[in-house]
Short mmCIF file of C-alpha atoms and ligand atoms in Angstrom, two decimals:
data_model
loop_
_atom_site.label_atom_id
_atom_site.label_comp_id
_atom_site.label_asym_id
_atom_site.label_seq_id
_atom_site.Cartn_x
_atom_site.Cartn_y
_atom_site.Cartn_z
CA MET E 1 -7.60 -38.90 -99.72
CA ALA E 2 -10.05 -41.66 -99.07
CA ALA E 3 -10.15 -43.79 -95.96
CA SER E 4 -9.67 -47.39 -96.99
CA SER E 5 -12.86 -49.33 -97.47
CA ARG E 6 -11.16 -52.30 -95.81
CA GLY E 7 -10.62 -50.15 -92.77
CA ALA E 8 -14.20 -49.02 -92.93
CA SER E 9 -15.60 -52.52 -93.04
CA ALA E 10 -13.34 -53.58 -90.19
CA VAL E 11 -14.53 -50.82 -87.91
CA ARG E 12 -18.12 -51.12 -88.97
CA GLY E 13 -18.06 -54.92 -88.68
CA ALA E 14 -20.16 -55.12 -91.81
CA THR E 15 -20.56 -58.88 -91.70
CA CYS E 16 -24.23 -59.66 -91.46
CA ARG E 17 -25.66 -61.45 -88.48
CA ALA E 18 -29.22 -62.63 -87.98
CA ALA E 19 -31.50 -59.61 -87.77
CA THR E 20 -33.32 -58.96 -84.53
CA VAL E 21 -36.33 -57.74 -86.42
CA GLY E 22 -39.63 -58.12 -84.61
CA ARG E 23 -42.48 -59.35 -86.75
CA THR E 24 -45.14 -57.19 -85.12
CA SER E 25 -44.44 -53.85 -86.74
CA LEU E 26 -42.71 -54.93 -89.92
CA ARG E 27 -44.23 -56.84 -92.75
CA TRP E 28 -42.77 -58.46 -95.84
CA LYS E 29 -44.08 -57.36 -99.18
CA HIS E 30 -43.24 -58.37 -102.72
CA ALA E 31 -42.56 -55.18 -104.64
CA SER E 32 -41.55 -57.00 -107.79
CA ALA E 33 -40.74 -60.50 -108.88
CA ARG E 34 -37.08 -60.03 -107.95
CA VAL E 35 -36.99 -57.58 -105.05
CA VAL E 36 -38.45 -58.15 -101.63
CA HIS E 37 -38.77 -55.04 -99.50
CA LEU E 38 -38.95 -55.11 -95.74
CA MET E 39 -41.76 -52.61 -95.29
CA THR E 40 -42.12 -50.21 -92.46
CA ASP E 41 -44.50 -47.27 -92.49
CA GLY E 42 -42.39 -45.55 -89.88
CA VAL E 43 -38.88 -44.19 -89.46
CA VAL E 44 -35.54 -45.85 -90.15
CA ILE E 45 -32.50 -44.63 -88.21
CA LEU E 46 -29.19 -45.52 -89.84
CA GLY E 47 -26.40 -45.89 -87.28
CA GLY E 48 -27.13 -47.28 -83.83
CA GLY E 49 -24.47 -45.46 -81.76
CA ALA E 50 -25.22 -42.73 -79.23
CA SER E 51 -26.73 -40.42 -81.89
CA GLY E 52 -29.03 -43.04 -83.41
CA THR E 53 -29.98 -44.39 -80.00
CA LEU E 54 -30.88 -41.01 -78.52
CA THR E 55 -32.91 -40.18 -81.63
CA ALA E 56 -34.77 -43.49 -81.30
CA VAL E 57 -35.39 -42.80 -77.59
CA ALA E 58 -36.71 -39.29 -78.37
CA LEU E 59 -38.91 -40.53 -81.24
CA SER E 60 -40.30 -43.38 -79.15
CA ALA E 61 -41.80 -40.81 -76.76
CA LEU E 62 -43.70 -39.06 -79.57
CA PRO E 63 -47.05 -40.13 -81.04
CA ASP E 64 -47.79 -40.83 -84.70
CA VAL E 65 -44.29 -41.65 -85.94
CA GLY E 66 -45.08 -45.31 -86.60
CA PRO E 67 -42.64 -48.17 -86.13
CA LEU E 68 -39.00 -47.31 -85.47
CA THR E 69 -36.15 -49.32 -86.95
CA LEU E 70 -32.55 -48.85 -85.83
CA VAL E 71 -29.94 -50.21 -88.25
CA ASP E 72 -26.30 -50.67 -87.25
CA GLY E 73 -23.64 -52.28 -89.41
CA ALA E 74 -21.55 -53.33 -86.42
CA GLY E 75 -24.46 -54.34 -84.21
CA ALA E 76 -23.03 -51.80 -81.74
CA PHE E 77 -26.46 -50.63 -80.59
CA ALA E 78 -26.30 -47.79 -78.04
CA ARG E 79 -22.51 -48.05 -77.74
CA GLY E 80 -21.29 -47.16 -81.23
CA VAL E 81 -17.58 -46.55 -81.73
CA ALA E 82 -16.98 -44.50 -78.58
CA TYR E 83 -18.64 -46.66 -75.92
CA SER E 84 -18.09 -50.21 -77.26
CA THR E 85 -14.69 -50.47 -75.59
CA GLU E 86 -14.35 -53.07 -72.85
CA GLU E 87 -11.07 -51.55 -71.68
CA PRO E 88 -11.63 -50.19 -68.14
CA ARG E 89 -8.83 -47.61 -68.62
CA HIS E 90 -10.78 -45.94 -71.42
CA LEU E 91 -12.55 -43.10 -69.63
CA LEU E 92 -15.03 -40.46 -70.71
CA ASN E 93 -13.34 -37.16 -71.46
CA VAL E 94 -16.29 -35.18 -70.09
CA PRO E 95 -17.20 -35.22 -66.36
CA ALA E 96 -20.25 -37.32 -65.41
CA GLY E 97 -22.24 -34.25 -64.38
CA ARG E 98 -22.36 -33.13 -68.03
CA MET E 99 -23.03 -36.51 -69.62
CA SER E 100 -26.77 -37.02 -69.02
CA ALA E 101 -28.30 -38.44 -72.20
CA LEU E 102 -31.54 -36.53 -71.69
CA PRO E 103 -31.49 -32.76 -72.28
CA ASP E 104 -34.30 -31.95 -69.85
CA GLN E 105 -32.96 -34.20 -67.06
CA PRO E 106 -29.39 -33.01 -66.39
CA SER E 107 -29.01 -35.34 -63.37
CA HIS E 108 -30.27 -38.42 -65.19
CA LEU E 109 -26.87 -40.14 -65.42
CA LEU E 110 -26.02 -39.34 -61.79
CA GLU E 111 -29.37 -40.78 -60.66
CA TRP E 112 -28.74 -43.89 -62.75
CA LEU E 113 -25.35 -44.30 -61.09
CA ALA E 114 -26.88 -43.91 -57.62
CA VAL E 115 -29.52 -46.59 -58.34
CA ARG E 116 -26.70 -48.97 -59.36
CA GLY E 117 -24.86 -48.30 -56.12
CA GLU E 118 -22.10 -46.33 -57.88
CA THR E 119 -20.84 -43.01 -56.52
CA PRO E 120 -22.76 -40.26 -58.34
CA ASP E 121 -19.82 -37.82 -58.44
CA PRO E 122 -20.55 -35.11 -61.05
CA GLU E 123 -16.82 -34.44 -61.47
CA ALA E 124 -15.79 -38.08 -62.02
CA PHE E 125 -14.62 -39.38 -65.39
CA LEU E 126 -16.51 -42.65 -65.80
CA GLN E 127 -15.37 -45.72 -67.66
CA ARG E 128 -16.70 -45.51 -71.20
CA ARG E 129 -17.99 -49.09 -71.02
CA LEU E 130 -20.17 -48.03 -68.06
CA TYR E 131 -21.54 -45.17 -70.13
CA GLY E 132 -22.28 -47.67 -72.90
CA ALA E 133 -24.30 -49.71 -70.40
CA TYR E 134 -26.23 -46.56 -69.46
CA LEU E 135 -27.13 -45.86 -73.09
CA GLY E 136 -27.96 -49.55 -73.53
CA GLU E 137 -30.48 -49.37 -70.69
CA LEU E 138 -32.10 -46.29 -72.20
CA LEU E 139 -32.49 -48.08 -75.51
CA GLY E 140 -33.70 -51.24 -73.76
CA ALA E 141 -36.40 -49.21 -72.01
CA THR E 142 -38.05 -48.50 -75.38
CA GLY E 143 -38.94 -52.22 -75.44
CA SER E 144 -40.43 -53.48 -78.69
CA ARG E 145 -40.99 -49.88 -79.87
CA VAL E 146 -37.54 -49.86 -81.53
CA GLN E 147 -36.62 -52.79 -83.76
CA GLN E 148 -32.91 -53.45 -84.21
CA VAL E 149 -31.43 -54.63 -87.50
CA VAL E 150 -27.76 -55.58 -87.84
CA ASP E 151 -26.79 -54.58 -91.36
CA HIS E 152 -24.92 -51.95 -93.30
CA ALA E 153 -26.94 -49.36 -95.24
CA VAL E 154 -25.29 -48.83 -98.62
CA ALA E 155 -27.72 -46.55 -100.48
CA LEU E 156 -30.83 -44.47 -99.92
CA ALA E 157 -33.25 -43.18 -102.56
CA PRO E 158 -36.73 -41.65 -102.83
CA ASP E 159 -39.53 -44.17 -103.17
CA GLY E 160 -42.95 -42.62 -103.77
CA PRO E 161 -43.64 -40.30 -100.84
CA GLY E 162 -41.10 -42.19 -98.69
CA LEU E 163 -37.65 -43.71 -98.95
CA ARG E 164 -35.92 -46.94 -99.85
CA VAL E 165 -32.82 -47.94 -97.91
CA ASP E 166 -30.61 -50.57 -99.53
CA LEU E 167 -28.80 -52.86 -97.12
CA ALA E 168 -25.63 -54.87 -97.75
CA GLY E 169 -26.99 -58.18 -96.56
CA ARG E 170 -30.76 -58.32 -96.90
CA PRO E 171 -33.71 -56.86 -98.82
CA SER E 172 -34.22 -53.11 -98.86
CA LEU E 173 -36.15 -51.27 -96.17
CA ARG E 174 -38.85 -48.76 -96.98
CA ALA E 175 -39.85 -45.98 -94.66
CA ARG E 176 -41.65 -42.65 -94.49
CA ALA E 177 -38.53 -40.91 -93.22
CA ALA E 178 -34.94 -41.66 -92.24
CA VAL E 179 -32.27 -40.28 -89.92
CA LEU E 180 -28.56 -40.57 -90.73
CA ALA E 181 -26.60 -41.13 -87.51
CA LEU E 182 -23.42 -42.48 -89.11
CA GLY E 183 -21.03 -41.12 -86.47
CA ASN E 184 -17.26 -41.54 -86.58
CA PHE E 185 -15.65 -42.68 -89.83
CA PRO E 186 -12.23 -44.39 -89.68
CA PRO E 187 -9.21 -42.07 -89.95
CA GLU E 188 -7.80 -41.11 -93.34
CA LEU E 189 -4.74 -43.16 -94.23
CA PRO E 190 -1.60 -41.62 -95.79
CA PRO E 191 -0.64 -42.73 -99.32
CA GLY E 192 1.02 -46.12 -99.41
CA TRP E 193 -0.36 -47.19 -96.03
CA THR E 194 -2.67 -49.92 -97.36
CA ALA E 195 0.15 -51.46 -99.42
CA LEU E 196 1.53 -52.77 -96.12
CA PRO E 197 -0.03 -55.82 -94.45
CA SER E 198 -2.55 -54.78 -91.79
CA ARG E 199 -0.53 -56.54 -89.09
CA LEU E 200 2.21 -53.93 -89.72
CA ALA E 201 0.01 -50.92 -90.55
CA TRP E 202 -3.37 -51.15 -88.84
CA ARG E 203 -6.30 -49.78 -90.85
CA THR E 204 -8.21 -48.39 -87.88
CA PRO E 205 -7.44 -47.70 -84.22
CA TRP E 206 -10.87 -48.88 -83.00
CA ALA E 207 -11.22 -52.48 -84.11
CA SER E 208 -9.52 -55.09 -81.92
CA PRO E 209 -6.79 -56.42 -84.19
CA GLU E 210 -6.06 -60.14 -83.93
CA ASP E 211 -2.32 -59.53 -83.73
CA TRP E 212 -1.54 -57.12 -80.94
CA PRO E 213 2.15 -56.24 -81.16
CA ALA E 214 4.55 -58.19 -78.97
CA PRO E 215 5.09 -56.47 -75.59
CA GLU E 216 8.58 -55.29 -76.54
CA ALA E 217 7.60 -54.08 -80.05
CA GLU E 218 8.28 -50.51 -81.06
CA VAL E 219 4.98 -48.89 -82.07
CA LEU E 220 4.26 -45.71 -84.00
CA LEU E 221 0.98 -43.87 -83.50
CA LEU E 222 0.20 -41.42 -86.29
CA GLY E 223 -1.67 -38.60 -84.52
CA ALA E 224 -1.28 -37.56 -80.89
CA GLY E 225 -4.83 -36.75 -79.76
CA LEU E 226 -7.38 -38.65 -77.67
CA THR E 227 -7.47 -41.58 -80.11
CA ALA E 228 -3.70 -42.04 -79.74
CA VAL E 229 -4.01 -41.94 -75.96
CA ASP E 230 -6.71 -44.65 -76.16
CA VAL E 231 -4.30 -46.91 -78.05
CA VAL E 232 -1.47 -46.19 -75.59
CA LEU E 233 -3.75 -47.23 -72.72
CA SER E 234 -4.80 -50.41 -74.55
CA LEU E 235 -1.16 -51.30 -75.18
CA LEU E 236 -0.27 -50.75 -71.51
CA ALA E 237 -3.22 -52.89 -70.43
CA ARG E 238 -1.67 -55.72 -72.47
CA GLY E 239 1.66 -55.32 -70.69
CA HIS E 240 3.39 -53.37 -73.44
CA ARG E 241 7.01 -52.52 -72.64
CA GLY E 242 8.36 -51.34 -76.01
CA ARG E 243 8.80 -47.71 -76.95
CA ILE E 244 5.76 -45.90 -78.33
CA HIS E 245 6.27 -43.03 -80.79
CA LEU E 246 3.65 -40.35 -81.38
CA LEU E 247 4.00 -38.45 -84.65
CA SER E 248 1.78 -35.45 -85.35
CA ARG E 249 2.14 -32.22 -87.32
CA ARG E 250 2.85 -30.09 -84.26
CA GLY E 251 3.75 -32.72 -81.68
CA LEU E 252 1.10 -31.49 -79.23
CA LEU E 253 -0.57 -33.67 -76.60
CA PRO E 254 -4.12 -32.98 -75.36
CA ALA E 255 -4.30 -30.81 -72.25
CA THR E 256 -5.35 -32.47 -69.00
CA HIS E 257 -8.57 -31.67 -67.15
CA PRO E 258 -7.97 -29.97 -63.79
CA PRO E 259 -8.87 -32.10 -60.72
CA ARG E 260 -11.94 -29.91 -60.06
CA MET E 261 -14.12 -28.11 -62.60
CA LEU E 262 -12.91 -24.59 -63.36
CA ALA E 263 -15.13 -21.62 -62.60
CA ALA E 264 -16.28 -19.42 -65.49
CA VAL E 265 -14.03 -16.43 -66.17
CA PRO E 266 -14.94 -12.90 -67.34
CA LEU E 267 -14.46 -12.59 -71.10
CA GLY E 268 -13.98 -9.59 -73.36
CA PRO E 269 -16.46 -8.68 -76.13
CA ARG E 270 -17.06 -11.42 -78.70
CA THR E 271 -16.64 -9.51 -81.97
CA PRO E 272 -17.52 -12.11 -84.59
CA ARG E 273 -14.21 -11.80 -86.49
CA LEU E 274 -11.54 -14.46 -86.21
CA ARG E 275 -8.69 -12.05 -85.52
CA ALA E 276 -10.63 -10.21 -82.79
CA LEU E 277 -11.74 -13.48 -81.18
CA LEU E 278 -8.19 -14.79 -81.16
CA ARG E 279 -6.94 -11.56 -79.58
CA MET E 280 -9.66 -11.71 -76.91
CA PHE E 281 -8.80 -15.37 -76.17
CA ARG E 282 -5.06 -14.69 -75.90
CA GLU E 283 -5.50 -11.63 -73.71
CA THR E 284 -7.86 -13.45 -71.33
CA ALA E 285 -5.63 -16.53 -71.26
CA ARG E 286 -2.72 -14.34 -70.12
CA ARG E 287 -4.39 -13.86 -66.74
CA GLU E 288 -6.71 -16.92 -66.62
CA ASP E 289 -6.32 -20.66 -67.23
CA SER E 290 -6.83 -21.16 -71.01
CA ARG E 291 -8.99 -24.22 -70.23
CA ALA E 292 -11.34 -22.03 -68.18
CA VAL E 293 -11.46 -19.49 -71.03
CA LEU E 294 -12.50 -22.21 -73.48
CA ASP E 295 -15.02 -23.73 -71.04
CA THR E 296 -16.62 -20.31 -70.58
CA LEU E 297 -16.81 -19.86 -74.35
CA ARG E 298 -18.02 -23.41 -74.99
CA PRO E 299 -21.80 -22.70 -75.10
CA GLU E 300 -21.14 -19.99 -77.70
CA LEU E 301 -18.70 -21.89 -79.91
CA GLY E 302 -21.33 -22.97 -82.45
CA ALA E 303 -22.67 -19.43 -82.86
CA LEU E 304 -19.13 -18.03 -83.11
CA TRP E 305 -18.26 -20.59 -85.82
CA ARG E 306 -21.38 -19.70 -87.79
CA GLY E 307 -20.56 -15.98 -87.47
CA LEU E 308 -17.18 -16.42 -89.20
CA THR E 309 -16.85 -15.90 -92.94
CA HIS E 310 -16.01 -18.93 -95.06
CA PRO E 311 -12.33 -17.84 -95.48
CA GLU E 312 -12.07 -17.22 -91.72
CA GLN E 313 -13.41 -20.72 -91.02
CA ARG E 314 -10.86 -22.11 -93.46
CA ARG E 315 -8.04 -20.19 -91.77
CA PHE E 316 -9.19 -21.51 -88.41
CA LEU E 317 -9.21 -25.10 -89.73
CA ARG E 318 -5.76 -24.75 -91.33
CA HIS E 319 -3.83 -22.86 -88.69
CA LEU E 320 -5.62 -22.69 -85.34
CA ARG E 321 -7.48 -25.94 -85.04
CA PRO E 322 -4.58 -28.05 -83.68
CA TRP E 323 -4.08 -25.51 -80.86
CA PHE E 324 -7.82 -25.32 -80.25
CA ASP E 325 -8.17 -29.12 -80.16
CA VAL E 326 -5.55 -29.69 -77.47
CA VAL E 327 -7.32 -27.32 -75.08
CA ARG E 328 -10.85 -28.36 -76.08
CA HIS E 329 -10.45 -32.18 -76.07
CA ARG E 330 -8.76 -33.00 -72.75
CA LEU E 331 -7.55 -36.02 -70.87
CA PRO E 332 -8.97 -37.02 -67.49
CA PRO E 333 -6.41 -36.09 -64.78
CA GLU E 334 -5.26 -39.66 -64.04
CA VAL E 335 -4.78 -40.39 -67.74
CA GLY E 336 -2.82 -37.16 -68.21
CA ALA E 337 -0.58 -38.13 -65.28
CA ARG E 338 0.00 -41.62 -66.73
CA ILE E 339 0.94 -40.22 -70.15
CA GLY E 340 3.25 -37.63 -68.53
CA ALA E 341 5.00 -40.38 -66.54
CA LEU E 342 5.50 -42.54 -69.65
CA GLU E 343 7.04 -39.59 -71.45
CA ALA E 344 9.34 -38.82 -68.51
CA GLU E 345 10.51 -42.47 -68.52
CA GLY E 346 11.30 -42.23 -72.25
CA ARG E 347 8.78 -44.97 -73.09
CA LEU E 348 6.63 -42.49 -74.99
CA VAL E 349 8.40 -40.23 -77.49
CA ARG E 350 6.76 -37.35 -79.34
CA HIS E 351 7.79 -36.22 -82.83
CA ALA E 352 6.48 -33.20 -84.74
CA GLY E 353 6.42 -33.55 -88.50
CA ARG E 354 4.60 -34.53 -91.66
CA VAL E 355 4.55 -38.05 -93.15
CA VAL E 356 6.32 -38.33 -96.49
CA SER E 357 6.15 -42.07 -97.18
CA ILE E 358 5.65 -45.43 -95.54
CA ALA E 359 7.13 -48.73 -96.67
CA GLU E 360 7.82 -52.24 -95.46
CA GLN E 361 11.50 -52.89 -94.78
CA ASP E 362 12.82 -56.22 -93.49
CA GLY E 363 9.44 -57.11 -92.00
CA ARG E 364 9.21 -53.76 -90.21
CA VAL E 365 7.73 -50.36 -91.03
CA ALA E 366 9.94 -47.53 -92.31
CA LEU E 367 8.16 -44.21 -92.09
CA ARG E 368 9.87 -41.18 -93.60
CA TYR E 369 8.73 -37.79 -92.36
CA ARG E 370 9.74 -34.17 -92.53
CA PRO E 371 10.31 -32.88 -88.99
CA ARG E 372 8.59 -29.55 -88.29
CA ARG E 373 10.74 -26.60 -89.40
CA ALA E 374 13.43 -28.97 -90.78
CA ARG E 375 14.66 -29.27 -94.36
CA THR E 376 15.94 -32.82 -94.23
CA LEU E 377 13.84 -35.94 -93.82
CA ALA E 378 13.96 -38.31 -90.86
CA VAL E 379 13.03 -42.00 -90.67
CA LEU E 380 11.25 -43.89 -87.93
CA ALA E 381 11.70 -47.67 -88.07
CA VAL E 382 9.06 -49.46 -86.01
CA ASP E 383 7.36 -52.84 -85.74
CA VAL E 384 3.77 -51.59 -86.04
CA ALA E 385 2.11 -48.34 -87.16
CA VAL E 386 -1.41 -47.35 -86.06
CA PRO E 387 -3.50 -44.53 -87.59
CA THR E 388 -4.72 -42.38 -84.70
CA THR E 389 -5.44 -39.08 -86.42
CA GLY E 390 -9.08 -39.21 -85.29
CA PRO E 391 -12.24 -39.73 -87.34
CA ALA E 392 -12.13 -38.69 -91.02
CA MET E 393 -14.35 -35.65 -91.43
CA ASP E 394 -14.40 -34.53 -95.07
CA VAL E 395 -17.31 -36.36 -96.71
CA ARG E 396 -15.94 -35.51 -100.16
CA ALA E 397 -12.99 -37.82 -99.51
CA LEU E 398 -14.86 -40.73 -97.91
CA ASP E 399 -15.44 -43.97 -99.75
CA ASP E 400 -18.28 -45.03 -97.44
CA PRO E 401 -20.89 -46.49 -99.85
CA LEU E 402 -23.89 -44.73 -98.29
CA VAL E 403 -22.21 -41.32 -98.16
CA ARG E 404 -20.95 -41.74 -101.73
CA SER E 405 -24.37 -42.78 -103.00
CA LEU E 406 -26.06 -39.77 -101.35
CA LEU E 407 -23.51 -37.32 -102.77
CA ASP E 408 -23.26 -38.91 -106.22
CA SER E 409 -27.05 -39.03 -106.65
CA GLY E 410 -27.45 -35.42 -105.45
CA GLN E 411 -29.66 -36.47 -102.50
CA ALA E 412 -27.21 -34.64 -100.22
CA ARG E 413 -24.46 -32.10 -100.75
CA PRO E 414 -21.33 -31.37 -98.72
CA GLY E 415 -21.64 -28.88 -95.88
CA PRO E 416 -19.13 -26.07 -95.25
CA HIS E 417 -15.56 -27.28 -95.93
CA GLY E 418 -16.91 -30.77 -96.65
CA LEU E 419 -17.44 -31.31 -92.91
CA GLY E 420 -20.59 -33.40 -93.19
CA PHE E 421 -23.70 -32.57 -95.21
CA ALA E 422 -25.41 -29.22 -95.73
CA THR E 423 -28.30 -29.16 -93.26
CA ALA E 424 -31.21 -26.97 -92.18
CA ALA E 425 -31.39 -25.63 -88.61
CA ASP E 426 -33.53 -28.61 -87.52
CA GLY E 427 -31.10 -31.19 -88.96
CA ALA E 428 -32.98 -31.84 -92.23
CA VAL E 429 -30.55 -32.76 -95.03
CA LEU E 430 -30.76 -29.98 -97.64
CA GLY E 431 -31.70 -31.30 -101.06
CA PRO E 432 -34.58 -33.14 -102.71
CA LEU E 433 -35.25 -35.30 -99.60
CA ARG E 434 -35.45 -32.38 -97.20
CA ASP E 435 -38.97 -33.39 -96.06
CA ARG E 436 -37.95 -36.96 -95.18
CA LEU E 437 -34.21 -37.16 -94.42
CA TRP E 438 -32.54 -35.82 -91.27
CA THR E 439 -29.11 -36.13 -89.72
CA LEU E 440 -27.18 -35.37 -86.54
CA GLY E 441 -23.74 -35.75 -84.98
CA GLY E 442 -20.60 -35.70 -87.11
CA LEU E 443 -22.49 -35.12 -90.36
CA ARG E 444 -23.49 -31.66 -89.03
CA ARG E 445 -19.96 -30.54 -88.10
CA GLY E 446 -19.61 -28.00 -90.92
CA ASP E 447 -22.85 -26.25 -89.95
CA LEU E 448 -22.56 -26.48 -86.16
CA TRP E 449 -18.85 -27.06 -85.45
CA GLU E 450 -19.63 -28.43 -81.96
CA ALA E 451 -21.74 -31.40 -83.04
CA THR E 452 -20.36 -34.68 -81.78
CA ALA E 453 -20.12 -34.70 -77.98
CA ILE E 454 -23.02 -35.96 -75.88
CA PRO E 455 -24.09 -32.47 -74.66
CA GLU E 456 -24.69 -31.53 -78.32
CA ILE E 457 -25.98 -34.90 -79.51
CA ARG E 458 -28.73 -35.11 -76.88
CA MET E 459 -30.08 -31.70 -78.00
CA GLN E 460 -29.86 -32.55 -81.69
CA ALA E 461 -31.61 -35.90 -81.12
CA ARG E 462 -34.57 -34.16 -79.52
CA GLU E 463 -34.72 -31.45 -82.20
CA VAL E 464 -34.55 -33.98 -85.04
CA ALA E 465 -37.24 -36.14 -83.41
CA GLU E 466 -39.60 -33.19 -82.97
CA ALA E 467 -39.03 -31.81 -86.49
CA LEU E 468 -39.44 -35.24 -88.06
CA ALA E 469 -42.61 -36.05 -86.10
CA GLY E 470 -44.04 -32.64 -87.02
CA GLN E 471 -43.30 -33.27 -90.70
CA LEU E 472 -44.95 -36.70 -90.60
CA ARG E 473 -48.04 -35.18 -88.95
CA THR E 474 -48.21 -32.48 -91.63
CA ALA E 475 -47.78 -35.04 -94.42
CA GLY E 476 -50.42 -37.29 -92.80
CA ALA E 477 -52.90 -34.42 -92.58
CA GLY E 478 -52.27 -33.37 -96.21
C1 FAD Z 1 -13.06 -43.02 -78.94
C2 FAD Z 1 -14.04 -41.90 -78.69
C3 FAD Z 1 -14.29 -41.45 -77.40
C4 FAD Z 1 -15.22 -40.44 -77.16
N1 FAD Z 1 -15.47 -40.02 -75.88
C5 FAD Z 1 -16.41 -39.08 -75.65
C6 FAD Z 1 -16.74 -38.65 -74.31
O1 FAD Z 1 -16.14 -39.08 -73.35
N2 FAD Z 1 -17.73 -37.72 -74.15
C7 FAD Z 1 -18.40 -37.19 -75.21
O2 FAD Z 1 -19.30 -36.36 -75.01
N3 FAD Z 1 -18.09 -37.56 -76.48
C8 FAD Z 1 -17.13 -38.47 -76.71
N4 FAD Z 1 -16.82 -38.85 -78.00
C9 FAD Z 1 -17.53 -38.20 -79.08
C10 FAD Z 1 -18.48 -39.21 -79.69
O3 FAD Z 1 -18.36 -39.00 -81.06
C11 FAD Z 1 -19.93 -39.12 -79.22
O4 FAD Z 1 -20.05 -39.03 -77.85
C12 FAD Z 1 -20.78 -40.31 -79.68
O5 FAD Z 1 -20.20 -41.53 -79.40
C13 FAD Z 1 -21.07 -40.22 -81.12
O6 FAD Z 1 -22.05 -41.17 -81.39
P1 FAD Z 1 -22.50 -41.45 -82.86
O7 FAD Z 1 -23.65 -42.36 -82.77
O8 FAD Z 1 -22.69 -40.16 -83.58
O9 FAD Z 1 -21.24 -42.12 -83.53
P2 FAD Z 1 -20.60 -43.59 -83.41
O10 FAD Z 1 -20.30 -43.91 -82.01
O11 FAD Z 1 -19.46 -43.57 -84.37
O12 FAD Z 1 -21.73 -44.57 -83.92
C14 FAD Z 1 -22.12 -44.63 -85.27
C15 FAD Z 1 -22.68 -46.01 -85.53
O13 FAD Z 1 -23.23 -46.02 -86.84
C16 FAD Z 1 -22.95 -47.25 -87.46
N5 FAD Z 1 -22.95 -47.01 -88.91
C17 FAD Z 1 -22.19 -46.14 -89.61
N6 FAD Z 1 -22.48 -46.19 -90.92
C18 FAD Z 1 -23.48 -47.09 -91.04
C19 FAD Z 1 -24.23 -47.58 -92.16
N7 FAD Z 1 -24.00 -47.13 -93.41
N8 FAD Z 1 -25.17 -48.52 -91.93
C20 FAD Z 1 -25.42 -48.98 -90.67
N9 FAD Z 1 -24.73 -48.55 -89.58
C21 FAD Z 1 -23.79 -47.62 -89.77
C22 FAD Z 1 -21.60 -47.66 -86.92
O14 FAD Z 1 -21.47 -49.07 -86.97
C23 FAD Z 1 -21.65 -47.13 -85.49
O15 FAD Z 1 -22.05 -48.12 -84.58
C24 FAD Z 1 -15.89 -39.85 -78.25
C25 FAD Z 1 -15.61 -40.30 -79.56
C26 FAD Z 1 -14.70 -41.31 -79.78
C27 FAD Z 1 -14.44 -41.77 -81.19
#
């Protein structure tokens, strides 16, 4: 089912502000009597979050790619969805020692912290807003090399040997090549959700809603992963006292990181069959911490995913993924302790079940659900419901205009299980624009599985930049 476009525009902040387009590397050109194209003979990067920013930084270090233009619908340059938060309780879920933005300088973030007078502890979980500042400085260091445009790309099409990118609020851009760095899409909403006013049923967990619930309000979070924990922390920061319900299919909370990093553990043979892998994981986890087992496997997860057959991948997504996610995507220790304490006090209540319907009743929200393993339905009556199931991933179900236009026009096709687009090993989007359109991050999930955390994004950004620059050189020489 499609994520609501209203939700999408709220999170993307698609309203158009004045462009910060430098005049030095861009020039206006009349392409016809009616259409004015903003010309660039370089590269346009669509999406200015961590993925787009790191691609721009990598491209800016390479010769012969021409002017670079970074377009972001929300104007969230460098920070994107993940690092735009101003809430100090929102922490990274990966220790600082693994969060360098530059693949060949693993201590880069720690050195940056030291220069700022912060403690460069590799095991610390930094505030996400601080990490956003770090990415912002990296982007700032490219100076006038990267032009920033605040607008929403709505379509992309071939244009001679290059591309035309249509924007929501200003004339089209033309470029020799483009990179899609569209990142996290708003969560899918259950049927009936958008019939309720958004003050009762929020459309996205990421935008700051004007009407935060009253401190004593009863709140339902649909989904119990890291996004839900973010919202719990935001509510607490606003002095929330009311009960918070978490409803998810299995009622699982993310595991907590241990206070110190876990050492690698010896693993059995990695036979590339799902059943054998699962057996190996379970047997090892009987004598070792399951988090250490997953951490040891982490560098191989992409290769293991690619080694599975299509039906095995589907079985993993259907049955094992929720269990995998709670061990893989963990809470920093202090956040885990806070959530545990709230649960012990009865202020946070977990429910396992599947949503059946949602309706407005006497100015409140009535959500009917089928509890796990139960035959009869149950009802939760709350003041506000928030979708926290995490970013929508199936591109076939998105109503994002750019994604729809690429799929409908055949310029891109869905990747395995609809998790992003089908891509080549270097991130080129498979299809007629293969020599001029690349992508990274969430749109490569089906091909890579592990595609969206900084350790993966920084590698992809460099690979995309090098492949794209190589292609432009080849085309220029031809
Ligand atoms: C809340 C949250 C916390 C996270 N914490 C961590 C962490 O601690 N460590 C870690 O390694 N990973 C973390 N992640 C994973 C995260 O996905 C990546 O680290 C990173 O932020 C992804 O960056 P991105 O640029 O791909 O996506 P995003 O951050 O989603 O940025 C995409 C940008 O593209 C823009 N955009 C989208 N469509 C268009 C369009 N059509 N036209 C113009 N602009 C467009 C959006 O406005 C947005 O600014 C977190 C993710 C989330 C959601």
